[in-house]
PDB file of C-alpha atoms and ligand atoms in Angstrom:
ATOM      1  CA  MET A   1     101.873  86.033 109.915  1.00  0.00           C
ATOM      2  CA  ASN A   2     105.088  84.759 111.064  1.00  0.00           C
ATOM      3  CA  ALA A   3     105.333  81.299 112.403  1.00  0.00           C
ATOM      4  CA  HIS A   4     107.581  82.526 115.296  1.00  0.00           C
ATOM      5  CA  VAL A   5     106.312  84.905 117.814  1.00  0.00           C
ATOM      6  CA  ASP A   6     109.526  86.169 118.791  1.00  0.00           C
ATOM      7  CA  VAL A   7     110.431  87.220 114.967  1.00  0.00           C
ATOM      8  CA  PRO A   8     108.662  90.522 114.142  1.00  0.00           C
ATOM      9  CA  ALA A   9     107.315  90.220 110.771  1.00  0.00           C
ATOM     10  CA  ALA A  10     109.503  91.969 108.111  1.00  0.00           C
ATOM     11  CA  ALA A  11     106.222  93.783 106.478  1.00  0.00           C
ATOM     12  CA  GLU A  12     105.806  95.434 109.857  1.00  0.00           C
ATOM     13  CA  SER A  13     109.184  96.506 110.539  1.00  0.00           C
ATOM     14  CA  GLY A  14     109.586  98.012 106.751  1.00  0.00           C
ATOM     15  CA  ALA A  15     106.204  99.339 106.918  1.00  0.00           C
ATOM     16  CA  LYS A  16     106.724 101.381 109.910  1.00  0.00           C
ATOM     17  CA  ALA A  17     110.017 102.363 108.764  1.00  0.00           C
ATOM     18  CA  THR A  18     108.111 103.831 105.364  1.00  0.00           C
ATOM     19  CA  ASP A  19     105.520 105.438 107.365  1.00  0.00           C
ATOM     20  CA  LYS A  20     107.942 107.157 109.417  1.00  0.00           C
ATOM     21  CA  PHE A  21     109.974 108.421 106.302  1.00  0.00           C
ATOM     22  CA  LEU A  22     106.773 109.747 104.967  1.00  0.00           C
ATOM     23  CA  THR A  23     106.550 112.226 107.418  1.00  0.00           C
ATOM     24  CA  LYS A  24     109.805 114.126 106.351  1.00  0.00           C
ATOM     25  CA  LYS A  25     109.806 117.111 104.252  1.00  0.00           C
ATOM     26  CA  PHE A  26     111.101 116.543 100.543  1.00  0.00           C
ATOM     27  CA  THR A  27     113.445 119.673  99.520  1.00  0.00           C
ATOM     28  CA  ALA A  28     115.438 118.695  96.589  1.00  0.00           C
ATOM     29  CA  GLY A  29     114.265 121.091  94.000  1.00  0.00           C
ATOM     30  CA  SER A  30     116.522 119.878  91.419  1.00  0.00           C
ATOM     31  CA  SER A  31     116.501 121.238  88.177  1.00  0.00           C
ATOM     32  CA  PRO A  32     114.907 119.199  85.301  1.00  0.00           C
ATOM     33  CA  GLU A  33     118.443 119.624  83.468  1.00  0.00           C
ATOM     34  CA  ARG A  34     120.020 117.757  86.756  1.00  0.00           C
ATOM     35  CA  VAL A  35     117.009 115.253  86.994  1.00  0.00           C
ATOM     36  CA  SER A  36     117.239 114.245  83.220  1.00  0.00           C
ATOM     37  CA  ALA A  37     121.128 113.785  83.397  1.00  0.00           C
ATOM     38  CA  ILE A  38     121.042 111.832  86.466  1.00  0.00           C
ATOM     39  CA  LEU A  39     118.260 109.641  84.917  1.00  0.00           C
ATOM     40  CA  GLU A  40     120.058 109.115  81.588  1.00  0.00           C
ATOM     41  CA  ASP A  41     123.167 107.927  83.440  1.00  0.00           C
ATOM     42  CA  THR A  42     121.234 105.734  85.857  1.00  0.00           C
ATOM     43  CA  LEU A  43     119.264 104.011  82.706  1.00  0.00           C
ATOM     44  CA  GLY A  44     122.884 103.871  80.898  1.00  0.00           C
ATOM     45  CA  ALA A  45     124.372 102.042  83.677  1.00  0.00           C
ATOM     46  CA  LEU A  46     121.601  99.649  83.711  1.00  0.00           C
ATOM     47  CA  PHE A  47     121.444  99.257  80.199  1.00  0.00           C
ATOM     48  CA  GLU A  48     125.232  98.008  80.206  1.00  0.00           C
ATOM     49  CA  VAL A  49     124.444  95.427  82.956  1.00  0.00           C
ATOM     50  CA  ILE A  50     121.608  93.885  80.838  1.00  0.00           C
ATOM     51  CA  ARG A  51     124.148  93.359  78.002  1.00  0.00           C
ATOM     52  CA  LYS A  52     127.013  92.130  80.035  1.00  0.00           C
ATOM     53  CA  HIS A  53     124.783  89.534  81.486  1.00  0.00           C
ATOM     54  CA  LYS A  54     122.247  89.133  78.737  1.00  0.00           C
ATOM     55  CA  VAL A  55     119.561  89.484  81.020  1.00  0.00           C
ATOM     56  CA  THR A  56     116.271  87.227  80.512  1.00  0.00           C
ATOM     57  CA  TYR A  57     112.722  87.575  80.084  1.00  0.00           C
ATOM     58  CA  ALA A  58     112.307  85.512  82.950  1.00  0.00           C
ATOM     59  CA  GLU A  59     114.744  87.588  84.829  1.00  0.00           C
ATOM     60  CA  TYR A  60     113.055  90.625  83.741  1.00  0.00           C
ATOM     61  CA  ASP A  61     109.822  89.570  85.130  1.00  0.00           C
ATOM     62  CA  VAL A  62     111.317  88.533  88.418  1.00  0.00           C
ATOM     63  CA  LEU A  63     112.604  91.754  88.913  1.00  0.00           C
ATOM     64  CA  LYS A  64     109.203  93.053  88.134  1.00  0.00           C
ATOM     65  CA  SER A  65     107.415  91.229  90.725  1.00  0.00           C
ATOM     66  CA  TRP A  66     110.111  91.967  93.064  1.00  0.00           C
ATOM     67  CA  LEU A  67     110.112  95.315  92.705  1.00  0.00           C
ATOM     68  CA  ILE A  68     106.344  95.374  93.471  1.00  0.00           C
ATOM     69  CA  GLN A  69     107.028  93.284  96.620  1.00  0.00           C
ATOM     70  CA  VAL A  70     109.363  95.753  98.057  1.00  0.00           C
ATOM     71  CA  GLY A  71     106.691  98.497  98.034  1.00  0.00           C
ATOM     72  CA  GLU A  72     104.230  95.859  99.361  1.00  0.00           C
ATOM     73  CA  ASP A  73     105.883  95.146 102.014  1.00  0.00           C
ATOM     74  CA  GLY A  74     107.004  98.750 102.555  1.00  0.00           C
ATOM     75  CA  GLU A  75     110.968  97.963 102.634  1.00  0.00           C
ATOM     76  CA  TRP A  76     111.733 100.658 100.359  1.00  0.00           C
ATOM     77  CA  PRO A  77     113.505 102.499 103.232  1.00  0.00           C
ATOM     78  CA  LEU A  78     115.086  99.353 104.299  1.00  0.00           C
ATOM     79  CA  TRP A  79     116.262  98.051 100.783  1.00  0.00           C
ATOM     80  CA  LEU A  80     117.843 101.867  99.786  1.00  0.00           C
ATOM     81  CA  ASP A  81     119.373 102.312 103.023  1.00  0.00           C
ATOM     82  CA  VAL A  82     121.105  98.922 103.013  1.00  0.00           C
ATOM     83  CA  PHE A  83     122.310  98.985  99.449  1.00  0.00           C
ATOM     84  CA  ILE A  84     122.440 102.711  98.335  1.00  0.00           C
ATOM     85  CA  GLU A  85     123.260 104.971 101.044  1.00  0.00           C
ATOM     86  CA  HIS A  86     126.408 104.526 101.679  1.00  0.00           C
ATOM     87  CA  GLU A  87     127.688 106.031  98.132  1.00  0.00           C
ATOM     88  CA  ILE A  88     125.359 109.092  98.852  1.00  0.00           C
ATOM     89  CA  GLU A  89     126.910 109.428 102.822  1.00  0.00           C
ATOM     90  CA  ASP A  90     130.509 109.196 101.304  1.00  0.00           C
ATOM     91  CA  VAL A  91     129.926 111.769  98.516  1.00  0.00           C
ATOM     92  CA  ASN A  92     128.234 114.209 100.986  1.00  0.00           C
ATOM     93  CA  THR A  93     130.889 114.503 103.670  1.00  0.00           C
ATOM     94  CA  ALA A  94     134.140 113.982 101.640  1.00  0.00           C
ATOM     95  CA  HIS A  95     135.042 117.615 102.112  1.00  0.00           C
ATOM     96  CA  ARG A  96     134.798 117.138 106.122  1.00  0.00           C
ATOM     97  CA  LYS A  97     138.001 117.313 108.020  1.00  0.00           C
ATOM     98  CA  GLY A  98     136.300 116.263 111.779  1.00  0.00           C
ATOM     99  CA  SER A  99     134.952 112.950 112.508  1.00  0.00           C
ATOM    100  CA  LYS A 100     134.167 109.969 110.015  1.00  0.00           C
ATOM    101  CA  GLY A 101     130.172 109.497 109.239  1.00  0.00           C
ATOM    102  CA  SER A 102     128.417 107.075 108.431  1.00  0.00           C
ATOM    103  CA  ILE A 103     124.818 105.842 107.048  1.00  0.00           C
ATOM    104  CA  GLU A 104     121.724 106.832 109.210  1.00  0.00           C
ATOM    105  CA  GLY A 105     119.546 103.827 107.981  1.00  0.00           C
ATOM    106  CA  PRO A 106     115.705 103.445 108.246  1.00  0.00           C
ATOM    107  CA  TYR A 107     115.255 103.060 112.113  1.00  0.00           C
ATOM    108  CA  TYR A 108     115.960 107.066 113.576  1.00  0.00           C
ATOM    109  CA  VAL A 109     113.255 108.733 114.910  1.00  0.00           C
ATOM    110  CA  PRO A 110     113.753 112.367 115.863  1.00  0.00           C
ATOM    111  CA  ASN A 111     113.103 113.976 119.249  1.00  0.00           C
ATOM    112  CA  ALA A 112     113.891 111.358 121.430  1.00  0.00           C
ATOM    113  CA  PRO A 113     113.837 112.103 125.167  1.00  0.00           C
ATOM    114  CA  GLU A 114     116.451 114.652 126.252  1.00  0.00           C
ATOM    115  CA  LEU A 115     118.863 113.327 128.681  1.00  0.00           C
ATOM    116  CA  PRO A 116     121.765 115.032 130.603  1.00  0.00           C
ATOM    117  CA  ALA A 117     125.475 114.548 130.228  1.00  0.00           C
ATOM    118  CA  ARG A 118     125.782 112.115 132.776  1.00  0.00           C
ATOM    119  CA  CYS A 119     122.864 109.634 131.906  1.00  0.00           C
ATOM    120  CA  THR A 120     121.465 106.066 131.465  1.00  0.00           C
ATOM    121  CA  MET A 121     119.375 105.405 128.617  1.00  0.00           C
ATOM    122  CA  PRO A 122     116.016 104.456 128.777  1.00  0.00           C
ATOM    123  CA  MET A 123     115.605 100.795 129.366  1.00  0.00           C
ATOM    124  CA  ARG A 124     113.811  97.867 130.784  1.00  0.00           C
ATOM    125  CA  PRO A 125     114.482  97.208 134.318  1.00  0.00           C
ATOM    126  CA  ASP A 126     115.692  93.709 133.190  1.00  0.00           C
ATOM    127  CA  GLU A 127     117.586  94.879 129.908  1.00  0.00           C
ATOM    128  CA  LYS A 128     119.351  91.835 128.469  1.00  0.00           C
ATOM    129  CA  GLY A 129     123.178  92.216 127.569  1.00  0.00           C
ATOM    130  CA  THR A 130     126.502  93.518 128.693  1.00  0.00           C
ATOM    131  CA  PRO A 131     126.417  96.980 130.024  1.00  0.00           C
ATOM    132  CA  LEU A 132     128.559  99.775 128.097  1.00  0.00           C
ATOM    133  CA  ARG A 133     129.775 102.940 129.754  1.00  0.00           C
ATOM    134  CA  TRP A 134     130.625 105.331 126.860  1.00  0.00           C
ATOM    135  CA  THR A 135     132.286 108.754 127.530  1.00  0.00           C
ATOM    136  CA  GLY A 136     133.284 111.090 125.371  1.00  0.00           C
ATOM    137  CA  GLN A 137     133.685 115.051 124.166  1.00  0.00           C
ATOM    138  CA  VAL A 138     132.114 117.062 121.073  1.00  0.00           C
ATOM    139  CA  THR A 139     134.899 119.568 119.894  1.00  0.00           C
ATOM    140  CA  SER A 140     135.269 121.722 116.655  1.00  0.00           C
ATOM    141  CA  VAL A 141     137.918 120.974 114.132  1.00  0.00           C
ATOM    142  CA  ASP A 142     140.028 123.534 115.940  1.00  0.00           C
ATOM    143  CA  GLY A 143     139.770 122.168 119.292  1.00  0.00           C
ATOM    144  CA  THR A 144     136.914 124.200 121.194  1.00  0.00           C
ATOM    145  CA  PRO A 145     134.922 122.213 123.222  1.00  0.00           C
ATOM    146  CA  LEU A 146     131.301 121.999 122.130  1.00  0.00           C
ATOM    147  CA  GLY A 147     129.169 122.495 125.557  1.00  0.00           C
ATOM    148  CA  GLY A 148     125.224 122.223 124.636  1.00  0.00           C
ATOM    149  CA  ALA A 149     125.594 120.057 121.689  1.00  0.00           C
ATOM    150  CA  THR A 150     123.273 117.184 121.646  1.00  0.00           C
ATOM    151  CA  VAL A 151     124.276 113.401 120.926  1.00  0.00           C
ATOM    152  CA  GLU A 152     121.017 111.991 119.638  1.00  0.00           C
ATOM    153  CA  LEU A 153     121.667 107.834 120.233  1.00  0.00           C
ATOM    154  CA  TRP A 154     119.648 104.968 119.000  1.00  0.00           C
ATOM    155  CA  HIS A 155     120.473 101.546 118.734  1.00  0.00           C
ATOM    156  CA  ALA A 156     119.058  97.933 118.904  1.00  0.00           C
ATOM    157  CA  ASP A 157     118.393  95.542 122.119  1.00  0.00           C
ATOM    158  CA  ASP A 158     120.645  92.301 122.766  1.00  0.00           C
ATOM    159  CA  ASP A 159     118.151  90.482 120.242  1.00  0.00           C
ATOM    160  CA  GLY A 160     119.225  93.100 117.340  1.00  0.00           C
ATOM    161  CA  TYR A 161     115.449  94.677 117.624  1.00  0.00           C
ATOM    162  CA  TYR A 162     114.882  98.555 117.572  1.00  0.00           C
ATOM    163  CA  SER A 163     112.058  99.959 119.814  1.00  0.00           C
ATOM    164  CA  GLN A 164     109.125 101.238 117.444  1.00  0.00           C
ATOM    165  CA  PHE A 165     110.336  98.925 115.121  1.00  0.00           C
ATOM    166  CA  ALA A 166     109.461  95.914 115.992  1.00  0.00           C
ATOM    167  CA  GLU A 167     105.701  95.423 116.894  1.00  0.00           C
ATOM    168  CA  GLY A 168     104.388  92.992 119.254  1.00  0.00           C
ATOM    169  CA  MET A 169     107.342  92.476 121.396  1.00  0.00           C
ATOM    170  CA  GLY A 170     106.922  94.565 123.924  1.00  0.00           C
ATOM    171  CA  ILE A 171     109.800  96.888 123.609  1.00  0.00           C
ATOM    172  CA  PRO A 172     109.036 100.717 125.389  1.00  0.00           C
ATOM    173  CA  GLU A 173     108.419 103.486 122.940  1.00  0.00           C
ATOM    174  CA  TRP A 174     111.832 104.985 123.058  1.00  0.00           C
ATOM    175  CA  ASN A 175     113.669 102.433 124.784  1.00  0.00           C
ATOM    176  CA  LEU A 176     117.413 102.446 124.202  1.00  0.00           C
ATOM    177  CA  ARG A 177     116.746 105.989 122.251  1.00  0.00           C
ATOM    178  CA  GLY A 178     117.808 109.216 123.750  1.00  0.00           C
ATOM    179  CA  THR A 179     118.869 112.996 122.940  1.00  0.00           C
ATOM    180  CA  ILE A 180     122.194 113.459 125.277  1.00  0.00           C
ATOM    181  CA  VAL A 181     123.128 117.312 125.956  1.00  0.00           C
ATOM    182  CA  THR A 182     127.065 117.768 126.517  1.00  0.00           C
ATOM    183  CA  ASP A 183     127.910 119.485 129.597  1.00  0.00           C
ATOM    184  CA  GLU A 184     130.064 122.405 129.474  1.00  0.00           C
ATOM    185  CA  GLU A 185     133.313 121.141 128.163  1.00  0.00           C
ATOM    186  CA  GLY A 186     131.370 118.910 125.616  1.00  0.00           C
ATOM    187  CA  ARG A 187     131.634 116.006 127.755  1.00  0.00           C
ATOM    188  CA  PHE A 188     129.265 112.846 128.285  1.00  0.00           C
ATOM    189  CA  GLU A 189     128.757 109.960 129.811  1.00  0.00           C
ATOM    190  CA  ILE A 190     126.389 107.445 128.891  1.00  0.00           C
ATOM    191  CA  ASP A 191     125.465 104.163 130.326  1.00  0.00           C
ATOM    192  CA  THR A 192     123.555 101.937 128.012  1.00  0.00           C
ATOM    193  CA  MET A 193     123.616  98.163 127.045  1.00  0.00           C
ATOM    194  CA  GLN A 194     125.820  96.649 123.749  1.00  0.00           C
ATOM    195  CA  PRO A 195     123.543  95.758 120.899  1.00  0.00           C
ATOM    196  CA  ALA A 196     123.489  92.728 119.131  1.00  0.00           C
ATOM    197  CA  PRO A 197     124.033  92.396 115.306  1.00  0.00           C
ATOM    198  CA  TYR A 198     121.011  93.095 113.097  1.00  0.00           C
ATOM    199  CA  ALA A 199     119.845  90.801 110.676  1.00  0.00           C
ATOM    200  CA  ILE A 200     117.512  91.877 107.560  1.00  0.00           C
ATOM    201  CA  PRO A 201     114.093  90.008 108.017  1.00  0.00           C
ATOM    202  CA  THR A 202     114.402  87.189 105.598  1.00  0.00           C
ATOM    203  CA  ASP A 203     110.520  87.069 105.274  1.00  0.00           C
ATOM    204  CA  GLY A 204     110.313  90.368 103.362  1.00  0.00           C
ATOM    205  CA  ALA A 205     111.613  91.468  99.926  1.00  0.00           C
ATOM    206  CA  THR A 206     114.783  92.806 101.009  1.00  0.00           C
ATOM    207  CA  GLY A 207     115.912  89.431 102.863  1.00  0.00           C
ATOM    208  CA  GLN A 208     114.435  87.434  99.788  1.00  0.00           C
ATOM    209  CA  MET A 209     116.854  89.338  97.661  1.00  0.00           C
ATOM    210  CA  CYS A 210     119.801  88.278 100.154  1.00  0.00           C
ATOM    211  CA  LEU A 211     118.881  84.739  99.848  1.00  0.00           C
ATOM    212  CA  ALA A 212     118.209  84.515  96.001  1.00  0.00           C
ATOM    213  CA  ALA A 213     121.929  85.991  96.108  1.00  0.00           C
ATOM    214  CA  ALA A 214     123.227  83.508  98.949  1.00  0.00           C
ATOM    215  CA  TRP A 215     124.167  87.029 100.735  1.00  0.00           C
ATOM    216  CA  SER A 216     124.712  87.206 104.513  1.00  0.00           C
ATOM    217  CA  PRO A 217     121.505  89.013 105.502  1.00  0.00           C
ATOM    218  CA  PHE A 218     123.657  90.434 108.986  1.00  0.00           C
ATOM    219  CA  ARG A 219     124.964  93.986 109.926  1.00  0.00           C
ATOM    220  CA  PRO A 220     127.532  94.378 112.581  1.00  0.00           C
ATOM    221  CA  ALA A 221     126.397  95.219 116.175  1.00  0.00           C
ATOM    222  CA  HIS A 222     126.170  98.975 116.141  1.00  0.00           C
ATOM    223  CA  LEU A 223     125.540 102.449 117.829  1.00  0.00           C
ATOM    224  CA  HIS A 224     123.812 105.339 115.556  1.00  0.00           C
ATOM    225  CA  ILE A 225     124.309 108.505 116.489  1.00  0.00           C
ATOM    226  CA  LYS A 226     123.417 112.613 115.192  1.00  0.00           C
ATOM    227  CA  VAL A 227     125.400 115.099 116.423  1.00  0.00           C
ATOM    228  CA  SER A 228     124.636 118.514 116.358  1.00  0.00           C
ATOM    229  CA  ALA A 229     125.651 121.915 117.652  1.00  0.00           C
ATOM    230  CA  PRO A 230     124.422 125.174 116.093  1.00  0.00           C
ATOM    231  CA  GLY A 231     126.974 126.364 113.176  1.00  0.00           C
ATOM    232  CA  TYR A 232     128.162 122.969 112.458  1.00  0.00           C
ATOM    233  CA  GLU A 233     127.315 120.671 110.318  1.00  0.00           C
ATOM    234  CA  GLN A 234     125.414 117.641 111.751  1.00  0.00           C
ATOM    235  CA  LEU A 235     127.300 114.457 112.007  1.00  0.00           C
ATOM    236  CA  THR A 236     125.390 111.341 111.596  1.00  0.00           C
ATOM    237  CA  ALA A 237     127.241 108.028 112.333  1.00  0.00           C
ATOM    238  CA  GLN A 238     127.671 104.582 113.677  1.00  0.00           C
ATOM    239  CA  LEU A 239     130.338 103.110 115.719  1.00  0.00           C
ATOM    240  CA  TYR A 240     130.966  99.049 115.572  1.00  0.00           C
ATOM    241  CA  PHE A 241     133.037  96.697 117.870  1.00  0.00           C
ATOM    242  CA  GLN A 242     136.318  95.423 117.669  1.00  0.00           C
ATOM    243  CA  GLY A 243     136.176  91.679 116.690  1.00  0.00           C
ATOM    244  CA  GLY A 244     132.125  92.100 116.769  1.00  0.00           C
ATOM    245  CA  GLU A 245     131.038  89.664 114.194  1.00  0.00           C
ATOM    246  CA  HIS A 246     130.094  90.840 110.228  1.00  0.00           C
ATOM    247  CA  THR A 247     132.429  94.107 111.078  1.00  0.00           C
ATOM    248  CA  ASP A 248     134.274  92.700 107.983  1.00  0.00           C
ATOM    249  CA  ASP A 249     131.179  91.646 105.800  1.00  0.00           C
ATOM    250  CA  ASP A 250     128.373  94.142 106.796  1.00  0.00           C
ATOM    251  CA  ILE A 251     125.548  93.842 104.258  1.00  0.00           C
ATOM    252  CA  ALA A 252     125.188  97.880 104.060  1.00  0.00           C
ATOM    253  CA  LYS A 253     129.100  98.273 103.692  1.00  0.00           C
ATOM    254  CA  ALA A 254     128.953 100.860 106.444  1.00  0.00           C
ATOM    255  CA  VAL A 255     131.871 100.199 108.352  1.00  0.00           C
ATOM    256  CA  LYS A 256     134.864 102.486 108.476  1.00  0.00           C
ATOM    257  CA  PRO A 257     138.054 101.864 110.357  1.00  0.00           C
ATOM    258  CA  GLU A 258     137.857 104.991 112.268  1.00  0.00           C
ATOM    259  CA  LEU A 259     134.371 104.075 113.810  1.00  0.00           C
ATOM    260  CA  ILE A 260     135.070 100.643 115.381  1.00  0.00           C
ATOM    261  CA  LEU A 261     135.305 101.063 119.217  1.00  0.00           C
ATOM    262  CA  ALA A 262     137.554  98.549 121.338  1.00  0.00           C
ATOM    263  CA  PRO A 263     135.514  98.831 124.742  1.00  0.00           C
ATOM    264  CA  THR A 264     137.609  97.250 127.859  1.00  0.00           C
ATOM    265  CA  PRO A 265     136.582  95.542 130.813  1.00  0.00           C
ATOM    266  CA  ARG A 266     135.631  98.140 133.598  1.00  0.00           C
ATOM    267  CA  ALA A 267     137.275  97.937 136.669  1.00  0.00           C
ATOM    268  CA  ASP A 268     134.292  97.488 138.915  1.00  0.00           C
ATOM    269  CA  GLY A 269     133.426  94.533 136.934  1.00  0.00           C
ATOM    270  CA  GLU A 270     130.203  95.826 135.722  1.00  0.00           C
ATOM    271  CA  GLY A 271     130.549  95.375 131.770  1.00  0.00           C
ATOM    272  CA  LYS A 272     132.708  97.460 129.548  1.00  0.00           C
ATOM    273  CA  GLU A 273     133.679 101.192 129.093  1.00  0.00           C
ATOM    274  CA  VAL A 274     134.964 103.025 126.004  1.00  0.00           C
ATOM    275  CA  ASP A 275     135.989 106.700 125.488  1.00  0.00           C
ATOM    276  CA  TYR A 276     135.126 107.848 121.877  1.00  0.00           C
ATOM    277  CA  GLY A 277     134.194 111.507 120.842  1.00  0.00           C
ATOM    278  CA  PHE A 278     133.334 113.631 118.201  1.00  0.00           C
ATOM    279  CA  VAL A 279     134.985 116.396 116.135  1.00  0.00           C
ATOM    280  CA  LEU A 280     132.567 118.587 114.123  1.00  0.00           C
ATOM    281  CA  ASP A 281     132.902 120.397 110.866  1.00  0.00           C
ATOM    282  CA  PRO A 282     131.785 124.215 110.808  1.00  0.00           C
ATOM    283  CA  ALA A 283     128.736 124.747 108.731  1.00  0.00           C
TER     284      ALA A 283
HETATM  285  C1  LIG B   1     119.778  98.838 110.402  1.00  0.00           C
HETATM  286  O1  LIG B   1     119.850  98.989 111.787  1.00  0.00           O
HETATM  287  C2  LIG B   1     120.259  99.769 109.695  1.00  0.00           C
HETATM  288  O2  LIG B   1     121.206 100.274 110.693  1.00  0.00           O
HETATM  289  C3  LIG B   1     120.691 100.103 108.458  1.00  0.00           C
HETATM  290  C4  LIG B   1     121.318 101.030 107.786  1.00  0.00           C
HETATM  291  C5  LIG B   1     119.763  99.209 107.653  1.00  0.00           C
HETATM  292  C6  LIG B   1     119.029  98.249 107.875  1.00  0.00           C
HETATM  293  C7  LIG B   1     119.010  98.250 109.563  1.00  0.00           C
HETATM  294 FE1  LIG B   2     120.899 100.299 112.708  1.00  0.00          FE
END
């Protein structure tokens, strides 16, 4: 158990991400030839590392026990999304002419409550943090406004915790999660609370690996989005904050310059505001 009541245990958030992931349908159906080619190259790359660094038997044992521990902590979705997903994302969106995307990460939950184009995100009456009013428009690459598009938005709270992945913290189920439907001009106006940077829990195998390598376990503060419209490629992205901590040393290497917001103080003094929209590629 964790010594501090205000820190959710890694085994809880990690295992929850594993449970959520396993509800997904698996559809790759890759041919034996393709599976063989990918495996051969993966093992070949690993053999190069072993030779280059003359990896010892003692280190091989550490690797084995650590791999077992990642599974026992339920942290494979966390580990893979932090260290691998950015390359998968980049390769699979390289053809796009519209908005840049970024990784989904382990804390997406489908079917968040639907909200109108002008809305306030579900949040606690005393939700901490700096209020953020985010306006934007969803269009296609040819400039057509996409009315009725959905912007799924999910993000951490001012303490860096995600609803449904921080057991025992008393966070309501759909806190800071919603599915916003754009108006007929493809526009939206969302009131939310700026999130805090996220730290990988240090009591699980992923955090232990960071500690062993003396790597910072932080991700910069970010908003997660998935934008969908019939006939268009779904856009998964994250938005960051200019001048925020860790935008230059994201452990998940998921920051792109196009994804950095620069909110300004609101005229009414009620927090900040920013305008940022999305351009979708036809499917
Ligand atoms: C996160 O919040 C996240 O977005 C990713 C990619 C990995 C770990 C935590
Ligand atoms: Fe995240």
